[in-house]
Coordinates of C-alpha atoms and ligand atoms in Angstrom, one line a residue:
X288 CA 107.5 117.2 129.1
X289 CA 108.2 116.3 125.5
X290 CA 106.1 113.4 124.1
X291 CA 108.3 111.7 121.5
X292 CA 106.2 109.4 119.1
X293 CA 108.2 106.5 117.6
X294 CA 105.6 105.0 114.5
X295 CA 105.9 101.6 113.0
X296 CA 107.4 102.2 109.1
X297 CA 104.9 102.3 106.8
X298 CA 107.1 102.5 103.6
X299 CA 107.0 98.7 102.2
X300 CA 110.2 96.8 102.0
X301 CA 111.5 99.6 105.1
X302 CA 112.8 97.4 108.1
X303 CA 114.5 99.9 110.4
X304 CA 112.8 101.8 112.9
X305 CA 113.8 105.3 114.0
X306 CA 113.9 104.6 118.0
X307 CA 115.9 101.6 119.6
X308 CA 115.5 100.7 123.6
X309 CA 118.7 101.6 123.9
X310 CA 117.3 105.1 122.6
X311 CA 114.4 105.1 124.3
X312 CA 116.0 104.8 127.7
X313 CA 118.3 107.6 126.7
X314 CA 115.7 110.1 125.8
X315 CA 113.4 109.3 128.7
X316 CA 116.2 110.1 130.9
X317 CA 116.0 113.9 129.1
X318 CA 112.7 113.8 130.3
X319 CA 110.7 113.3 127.4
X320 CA 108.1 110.4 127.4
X321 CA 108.1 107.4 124.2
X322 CA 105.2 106.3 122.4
X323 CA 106.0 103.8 120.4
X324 CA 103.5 101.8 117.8
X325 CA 103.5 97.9 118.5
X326 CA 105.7 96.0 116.0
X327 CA 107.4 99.2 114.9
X328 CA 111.0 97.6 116.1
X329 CA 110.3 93.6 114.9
X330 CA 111.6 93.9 111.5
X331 CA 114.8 95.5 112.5
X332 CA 115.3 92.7 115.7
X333 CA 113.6 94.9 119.1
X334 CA 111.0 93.2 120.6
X335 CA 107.9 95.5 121.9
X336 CA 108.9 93.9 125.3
X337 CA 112.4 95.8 125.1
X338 CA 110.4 99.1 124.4
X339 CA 108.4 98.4 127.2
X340 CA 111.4 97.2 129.4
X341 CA 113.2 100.5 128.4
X342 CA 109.9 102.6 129.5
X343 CA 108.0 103.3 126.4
X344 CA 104.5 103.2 126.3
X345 CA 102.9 100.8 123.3
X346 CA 100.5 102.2 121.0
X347 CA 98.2 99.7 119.2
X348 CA 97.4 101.2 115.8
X349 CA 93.6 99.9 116.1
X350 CA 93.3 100.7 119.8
X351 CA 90.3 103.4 119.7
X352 CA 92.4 105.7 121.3
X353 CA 95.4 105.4 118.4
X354 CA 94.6 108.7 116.9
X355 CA 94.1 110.7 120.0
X356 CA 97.4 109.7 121.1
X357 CA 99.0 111.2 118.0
X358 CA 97.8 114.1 118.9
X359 CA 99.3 113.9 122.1
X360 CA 103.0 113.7 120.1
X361 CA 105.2 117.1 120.2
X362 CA 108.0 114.9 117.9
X363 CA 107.8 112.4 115.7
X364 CA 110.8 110.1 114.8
X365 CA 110.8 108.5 111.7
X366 CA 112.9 106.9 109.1
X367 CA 110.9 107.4 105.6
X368 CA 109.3 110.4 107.3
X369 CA 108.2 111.1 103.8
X370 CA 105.4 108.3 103.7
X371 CA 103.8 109.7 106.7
X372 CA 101.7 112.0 104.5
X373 CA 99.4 109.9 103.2
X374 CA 99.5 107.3 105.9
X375 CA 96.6 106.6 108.6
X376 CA 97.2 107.8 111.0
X377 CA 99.5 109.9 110.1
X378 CA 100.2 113.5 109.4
X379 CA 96.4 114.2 109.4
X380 CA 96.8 113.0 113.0
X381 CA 99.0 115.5 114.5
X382 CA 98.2 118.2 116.2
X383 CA 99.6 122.0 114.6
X384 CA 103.1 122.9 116.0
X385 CA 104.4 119.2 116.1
X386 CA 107.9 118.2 114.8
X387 CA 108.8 115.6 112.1
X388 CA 112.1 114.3 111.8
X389 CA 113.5 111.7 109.3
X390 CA 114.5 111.1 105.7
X391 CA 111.9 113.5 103.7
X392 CA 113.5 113.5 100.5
X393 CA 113.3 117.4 100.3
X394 CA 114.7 118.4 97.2
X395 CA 111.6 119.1 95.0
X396 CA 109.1 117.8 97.3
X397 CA 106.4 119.7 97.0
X398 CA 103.6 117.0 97.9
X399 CA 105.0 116.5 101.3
X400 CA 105.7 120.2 102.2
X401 CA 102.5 121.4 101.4
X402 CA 100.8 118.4 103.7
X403 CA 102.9 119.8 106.4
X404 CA 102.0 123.3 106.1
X405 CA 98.1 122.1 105.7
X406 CA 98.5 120.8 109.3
X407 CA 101.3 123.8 110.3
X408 CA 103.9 121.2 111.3
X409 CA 107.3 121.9 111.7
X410 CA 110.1 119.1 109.4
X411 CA 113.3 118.3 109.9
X412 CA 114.9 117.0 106.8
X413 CA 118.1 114.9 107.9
X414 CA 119.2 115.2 104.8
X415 CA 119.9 118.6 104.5
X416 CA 121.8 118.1 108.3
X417 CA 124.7 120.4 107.8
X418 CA 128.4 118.6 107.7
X419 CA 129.9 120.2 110.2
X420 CA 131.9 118.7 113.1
X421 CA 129.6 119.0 116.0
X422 CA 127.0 117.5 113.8
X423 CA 128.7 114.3 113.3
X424 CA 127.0 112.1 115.5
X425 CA 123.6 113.1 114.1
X426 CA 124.8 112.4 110.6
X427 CA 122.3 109.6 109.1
X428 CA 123.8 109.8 105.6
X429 CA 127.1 108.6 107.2
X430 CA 125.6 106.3 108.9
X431 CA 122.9 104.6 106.5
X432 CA 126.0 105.3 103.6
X433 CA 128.5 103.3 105.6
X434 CA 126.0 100.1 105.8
X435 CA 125.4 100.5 102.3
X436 CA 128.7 100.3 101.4
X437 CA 129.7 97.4 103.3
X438 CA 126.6 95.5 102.0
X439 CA 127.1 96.9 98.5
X440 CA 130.9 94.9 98.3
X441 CA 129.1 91.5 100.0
X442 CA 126.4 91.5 97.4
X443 CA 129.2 92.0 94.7
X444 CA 131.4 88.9 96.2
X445 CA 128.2 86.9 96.3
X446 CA 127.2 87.2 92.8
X447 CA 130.7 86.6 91.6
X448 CA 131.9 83.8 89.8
X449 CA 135.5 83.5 91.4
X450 CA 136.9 83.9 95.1
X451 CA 137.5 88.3 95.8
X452 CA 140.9 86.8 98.1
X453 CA 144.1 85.6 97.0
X454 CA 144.5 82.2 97.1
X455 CA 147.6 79.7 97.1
X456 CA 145.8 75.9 96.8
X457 CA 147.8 72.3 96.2
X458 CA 145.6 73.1 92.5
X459 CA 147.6 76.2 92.0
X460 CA 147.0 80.0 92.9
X461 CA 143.9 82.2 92.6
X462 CA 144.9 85.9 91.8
X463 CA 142.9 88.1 93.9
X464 CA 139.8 89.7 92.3
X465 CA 139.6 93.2 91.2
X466 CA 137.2 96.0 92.7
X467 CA 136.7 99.4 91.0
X468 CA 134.5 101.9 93.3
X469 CA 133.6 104.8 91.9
X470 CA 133.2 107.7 94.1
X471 CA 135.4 108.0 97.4
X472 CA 132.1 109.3 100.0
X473 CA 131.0 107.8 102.9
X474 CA 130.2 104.4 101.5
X475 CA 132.6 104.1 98.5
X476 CA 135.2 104.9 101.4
X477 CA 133.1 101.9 103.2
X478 CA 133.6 99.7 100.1
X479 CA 137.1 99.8 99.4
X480 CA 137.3 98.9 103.1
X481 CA 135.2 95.6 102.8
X482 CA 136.8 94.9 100.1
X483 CA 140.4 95.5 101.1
X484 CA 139.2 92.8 104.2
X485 CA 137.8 90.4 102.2
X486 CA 141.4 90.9 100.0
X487 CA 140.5 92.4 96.6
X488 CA 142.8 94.2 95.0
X489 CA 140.9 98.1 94.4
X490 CA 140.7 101.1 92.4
X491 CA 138.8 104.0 93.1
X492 CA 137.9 106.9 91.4
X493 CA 136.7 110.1 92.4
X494 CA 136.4 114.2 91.3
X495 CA 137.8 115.7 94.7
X496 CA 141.6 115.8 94.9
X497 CA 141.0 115.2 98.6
X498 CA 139.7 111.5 98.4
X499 CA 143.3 110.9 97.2
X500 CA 144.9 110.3 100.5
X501 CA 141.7 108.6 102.4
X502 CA 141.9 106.2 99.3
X503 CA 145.3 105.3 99.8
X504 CA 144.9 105.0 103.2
X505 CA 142.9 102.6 102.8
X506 CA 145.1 100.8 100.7
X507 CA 143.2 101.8 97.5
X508 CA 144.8 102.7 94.3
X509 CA 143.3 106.3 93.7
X510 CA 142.7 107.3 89.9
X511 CA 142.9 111.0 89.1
X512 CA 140.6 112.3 87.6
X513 CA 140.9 113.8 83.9
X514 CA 142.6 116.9 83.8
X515 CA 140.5 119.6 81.8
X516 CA 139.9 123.2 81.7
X517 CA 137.2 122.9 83.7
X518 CA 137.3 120.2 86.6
X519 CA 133.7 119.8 88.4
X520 CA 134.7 121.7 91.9
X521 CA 133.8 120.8 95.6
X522 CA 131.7 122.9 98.0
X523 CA 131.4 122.2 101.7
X524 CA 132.6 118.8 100.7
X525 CA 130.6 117.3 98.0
X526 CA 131.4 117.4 94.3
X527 CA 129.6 119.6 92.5
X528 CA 128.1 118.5 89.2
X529 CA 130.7 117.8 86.5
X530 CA 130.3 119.0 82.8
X531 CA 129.4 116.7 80.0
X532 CA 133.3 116.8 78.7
X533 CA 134.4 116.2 81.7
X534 CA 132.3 112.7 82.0
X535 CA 133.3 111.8 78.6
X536 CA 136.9 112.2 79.5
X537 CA 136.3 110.1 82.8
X538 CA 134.3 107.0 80.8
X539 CA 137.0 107.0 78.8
X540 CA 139.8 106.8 81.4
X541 CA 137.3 104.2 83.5
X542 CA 136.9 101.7 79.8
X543 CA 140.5 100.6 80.6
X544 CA 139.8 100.1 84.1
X545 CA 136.2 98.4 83.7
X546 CA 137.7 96.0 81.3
X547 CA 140.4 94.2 84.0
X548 CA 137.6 94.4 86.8
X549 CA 135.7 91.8 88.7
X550 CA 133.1 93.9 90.7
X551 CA 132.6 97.5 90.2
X552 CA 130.5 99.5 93.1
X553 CA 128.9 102.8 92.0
X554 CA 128.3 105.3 94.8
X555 CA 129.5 108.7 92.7
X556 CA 127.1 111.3 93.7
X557 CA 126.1 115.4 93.1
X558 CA 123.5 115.7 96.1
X559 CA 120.4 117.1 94.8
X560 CA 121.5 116.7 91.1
X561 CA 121.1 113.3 89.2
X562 CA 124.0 111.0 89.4
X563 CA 126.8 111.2 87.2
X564 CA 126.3 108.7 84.2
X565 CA 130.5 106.6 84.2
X566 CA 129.4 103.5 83.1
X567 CA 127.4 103.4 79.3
X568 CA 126.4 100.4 77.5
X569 CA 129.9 100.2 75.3
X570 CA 131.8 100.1 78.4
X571 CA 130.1 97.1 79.7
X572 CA 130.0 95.3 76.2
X573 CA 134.2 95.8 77.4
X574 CA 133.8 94.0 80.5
X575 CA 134.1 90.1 81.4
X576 CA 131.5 88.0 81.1
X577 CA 130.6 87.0 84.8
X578 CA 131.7 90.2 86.2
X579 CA 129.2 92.1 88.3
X580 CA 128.6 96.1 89.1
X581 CA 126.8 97.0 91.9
X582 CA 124.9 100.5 91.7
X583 CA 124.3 102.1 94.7
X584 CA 123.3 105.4 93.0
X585 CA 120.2 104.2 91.2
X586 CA 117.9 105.7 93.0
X587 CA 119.2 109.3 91.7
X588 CA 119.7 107.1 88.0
X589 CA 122.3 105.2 88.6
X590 CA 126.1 105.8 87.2
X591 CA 125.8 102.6 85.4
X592 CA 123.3 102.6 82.1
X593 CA 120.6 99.8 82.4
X594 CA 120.6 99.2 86.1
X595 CA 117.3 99.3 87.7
X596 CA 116.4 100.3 91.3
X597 CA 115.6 96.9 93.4
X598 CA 116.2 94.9 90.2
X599 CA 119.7 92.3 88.7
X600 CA 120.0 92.6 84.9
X601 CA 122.2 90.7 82.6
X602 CA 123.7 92.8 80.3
X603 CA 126.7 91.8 78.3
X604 CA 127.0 88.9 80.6
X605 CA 127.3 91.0 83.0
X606 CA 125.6 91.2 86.4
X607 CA 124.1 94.8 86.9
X608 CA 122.5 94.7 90.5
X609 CA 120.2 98.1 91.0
X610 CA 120.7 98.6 95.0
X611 CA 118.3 100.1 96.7
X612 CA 117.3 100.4 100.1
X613 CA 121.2 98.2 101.3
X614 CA 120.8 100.2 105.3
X615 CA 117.3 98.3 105.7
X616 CA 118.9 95.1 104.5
X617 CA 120.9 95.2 107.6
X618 CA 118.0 96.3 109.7
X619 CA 119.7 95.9 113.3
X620 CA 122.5 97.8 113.1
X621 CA 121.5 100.6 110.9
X622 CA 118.6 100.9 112.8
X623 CA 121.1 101.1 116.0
X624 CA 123.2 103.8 114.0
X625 CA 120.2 105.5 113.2
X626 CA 118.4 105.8 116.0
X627 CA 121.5 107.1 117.3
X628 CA 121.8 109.8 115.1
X629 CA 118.6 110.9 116.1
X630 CA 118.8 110.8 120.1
X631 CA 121.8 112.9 119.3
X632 CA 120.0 115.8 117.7
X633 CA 116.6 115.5 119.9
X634 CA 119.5 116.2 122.5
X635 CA 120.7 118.8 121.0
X636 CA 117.1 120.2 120.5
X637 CA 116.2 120.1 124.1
X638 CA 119.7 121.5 125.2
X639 CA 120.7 121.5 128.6
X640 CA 118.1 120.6 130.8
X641 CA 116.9 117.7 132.0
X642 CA 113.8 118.5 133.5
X643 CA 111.8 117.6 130.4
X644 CA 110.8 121.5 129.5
X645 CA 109.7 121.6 126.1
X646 CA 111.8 121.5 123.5
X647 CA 112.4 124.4 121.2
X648 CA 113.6 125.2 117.7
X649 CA 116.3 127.9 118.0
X650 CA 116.0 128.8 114.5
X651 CA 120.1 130.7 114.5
X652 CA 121.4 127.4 115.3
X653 CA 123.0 126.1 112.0
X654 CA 121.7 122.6 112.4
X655 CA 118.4 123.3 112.8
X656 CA 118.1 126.2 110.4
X657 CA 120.2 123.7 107.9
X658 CA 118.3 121.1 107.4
X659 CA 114.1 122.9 108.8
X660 CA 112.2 121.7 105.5
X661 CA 108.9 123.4 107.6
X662 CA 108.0 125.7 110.2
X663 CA 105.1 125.9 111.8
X664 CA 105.4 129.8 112.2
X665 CA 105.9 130.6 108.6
X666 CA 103.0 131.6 106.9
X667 CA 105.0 131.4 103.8
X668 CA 106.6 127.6 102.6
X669 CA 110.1 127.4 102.7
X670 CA 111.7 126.4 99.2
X671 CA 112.4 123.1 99.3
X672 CA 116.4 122.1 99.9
X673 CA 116.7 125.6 101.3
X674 CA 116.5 127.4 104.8
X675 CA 113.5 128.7 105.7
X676 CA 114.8 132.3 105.9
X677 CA 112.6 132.7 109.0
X678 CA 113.3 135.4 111.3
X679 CA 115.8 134.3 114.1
X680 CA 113.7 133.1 117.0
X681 CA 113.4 130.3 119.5
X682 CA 110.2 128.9 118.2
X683 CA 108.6 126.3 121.2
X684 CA 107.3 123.2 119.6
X685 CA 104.1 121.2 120.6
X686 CA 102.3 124.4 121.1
X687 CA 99.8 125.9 118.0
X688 CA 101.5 127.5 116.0
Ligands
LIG1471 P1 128.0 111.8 98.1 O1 127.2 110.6 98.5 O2 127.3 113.1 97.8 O3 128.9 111.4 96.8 C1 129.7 110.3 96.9 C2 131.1 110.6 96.2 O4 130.9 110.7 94.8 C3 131.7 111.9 96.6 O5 133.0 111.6 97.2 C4 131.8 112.7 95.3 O6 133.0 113.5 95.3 C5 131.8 111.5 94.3 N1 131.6 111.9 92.9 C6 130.7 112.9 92.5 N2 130.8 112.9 91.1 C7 131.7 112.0 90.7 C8 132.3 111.6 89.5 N3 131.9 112.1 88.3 N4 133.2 110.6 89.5 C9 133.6 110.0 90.6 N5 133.2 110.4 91.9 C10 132.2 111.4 91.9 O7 129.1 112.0 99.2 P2 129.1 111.7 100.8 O8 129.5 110.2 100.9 O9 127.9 112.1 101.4 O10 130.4 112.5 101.3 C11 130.7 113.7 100.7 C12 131.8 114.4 101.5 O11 131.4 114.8 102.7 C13 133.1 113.6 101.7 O12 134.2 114.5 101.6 C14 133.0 113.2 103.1 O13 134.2 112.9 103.7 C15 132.3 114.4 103.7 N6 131.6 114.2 104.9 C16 131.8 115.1 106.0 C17 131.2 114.8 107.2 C18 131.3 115.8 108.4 O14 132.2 116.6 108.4 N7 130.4 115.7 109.3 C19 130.3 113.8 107.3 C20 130.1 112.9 106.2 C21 130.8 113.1 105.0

């Protein structure tokens, strides 16, 4: 049988939990058995009652036997995975040949892959989940990107100083407000969909030609990009990064635009790369007073200059909100998304049966050997962002290593 452990987030300001009852009843009936800490579902809405009603078993954190039940854990389901490494308990906890799976922030980090390989724990990174069809419903970036975008725009209409809809009043009309989103992904897509509801009027910009027609529709206005000699190209989907001419052409095209808009949400992205800087300080000096941009790429630096992760600036008289951490904002249902996400590919781990026989790595499957950060059988680390390059095998997990 697989023992799943579920642990409360330790990462401060994190609210969503990894494991939901609704999960918990669905991986139980794949055989595996849920251990999840007390508390680890209250900021995000699920009482420990509903674990318990689903059939987990509670773990209290000071209960003498906490740390011996980590060791009891063949997976580990986490959001900010990453934090787990210098937590107590925690990594240190788990026993060699044990699974992590969440958000690890693998590209460059070393820190966390060398803990793992300390204690010879396998990692999956969700981030580095392949985009490929039959891995859709275990995609957290879609997921956590769609909440984000949707909060993004109602943190935007909040802070404004007009109405975002269209208006015809006995004191006259209100023209609708004006939304620029830059970058067409997951949540810009999400954006110019909130915004379109809540009746904006919206431009969006993006690199790859193919955002055109999911922009329009939408019922966005796409802007194409600057044509140069050399246009940043796509790979597997994402953009790859653009060249320093080509971002001065774009600022330039965007001045015009920044200039006639109301809210402008930032979620243009290179993964792995830092973000593309469209917004500097002359453009916003060219903006209305009272306008606000929302920057939902501050984390990798931000496309706007002077935004600041977790922080609202004034700059210009305008509103520069550095978001961070929007999916934990709405803690229930990206939580319920998430957790999701995650049944799916512990599913997809344990394959066909249901008789609870231990799951196994199958290291030629594209969506494990996509986004494995660690294996436990490799004597040698794995760069980080990369395949392990392990030899093809069906590795059990839970066992030593
Ligand atoms: P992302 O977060 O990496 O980037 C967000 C957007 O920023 C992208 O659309 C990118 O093209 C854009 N961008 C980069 N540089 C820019 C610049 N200089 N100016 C303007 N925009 C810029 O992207 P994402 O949301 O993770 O999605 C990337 C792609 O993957 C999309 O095509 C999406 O439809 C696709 N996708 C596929 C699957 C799947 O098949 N399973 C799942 C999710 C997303």
């Amino acid at each position: 049988m697989t023992c799943v452990l579920v642990p409360r987030e330790r990462r401060a300001g994190e609210h969503r939990v990894a494991a939901t009852p609704e999960t918990v009843k669905r991986l139980i009936a794949r055989g595996c058995a849920l251990i999840v800490e007390s508390g680890a579902g209250l900021a995000a809405g699920f009482a420990d009652g509903d674990y318990r009603d689903a059939g987990a078993t509670l773990l209290d954190p000071r209960a003498a036997d906490a740390q011996a039940r980590w060791r009891d854990a063949d997976v580990i389901l986490s959001v900010q995975g990453a934090s787990l490494a210098e937590a107590e308990p925690g990594l240190n906890q788990l026993r060699p040949g044990a699974l992590l799976i969440g958000l690890l922030e693998p590209h460059a980090n070393t820190a966390l892959l060398e803990a793992l390989q300390r204690q010879r724990l396998s990692a999956l990174a969700l981030e580095l989940l392949p985009r490929i069809s039959r891995a859709q419903t275990m995609d957290v970036l879609s997921s956590q990107a769609n909440v984000a975008g949707y909060k993004a725009v109602l943190l935007a209409a909040a802070a404004l100083d007009r109405y975002v809809p269209m208006l015809m009043t006995a004191a006259g009309t209100i023209q609708p407000a004006r939304a620029l989103i830059l970058g067409a992904g997951v949540a810009g897509l999400q954006a110019l969909a909130t915004a379109r509801r809540l009746g904006a009027v919206v431009v969006v910009s993006d690199v790859r030609p193919a955002a055109k027609e999911q922009v329009e529709s939408l019922g966005g206005r796409f802007l194409e990009p600057p044509q140069l000699e050399q246009n940043p190209t796509e790979q597997g989907g994402y953009a790859q990064q653009a060249s320093e001419a080509f971002l001065a052409a774009q600022r330039q095209q965007l001045a015009e635009q920044l200039a006639q808009s109301d809210m402008v949400i930032c979620t243009a992205q290179v993964p792995g790369r830092p973000a593309p800087r469209l917004i500097d300080d002359a453009m916003l000096a060219g903006m209305r007073p009272g306008a606000v941009v929302v920057d939902l790429a501050v984390a990798q630096g931000g496309n706007c200059e002077g935004t600041r992760p977790g922080e609202t600036v004034l700059r210009h008289g305008v509103q520069l909100i550095g978001a961070e951490a929007l999916p934990s904002s709405v803690a229930h249902h990206a939580s319920a998304l998430y957790a999701r996400n995650l049944a799916a590919l512990l599913e997809h781990l344990l394959g066909a049966g249901t008789d609870g026989s231990p799951l196994a790595l199958d290291l030629e499957d594209p969506i494990v050997s996509g986004c494995l950060f660690s294996h436990a059988a490799d004597a040698a680390a794995p760069a980080a962002g990369a395949t392990t390059g392990a030899s093809p095998e069906r590795q059990p997990v839970g066992g030593a290593a």
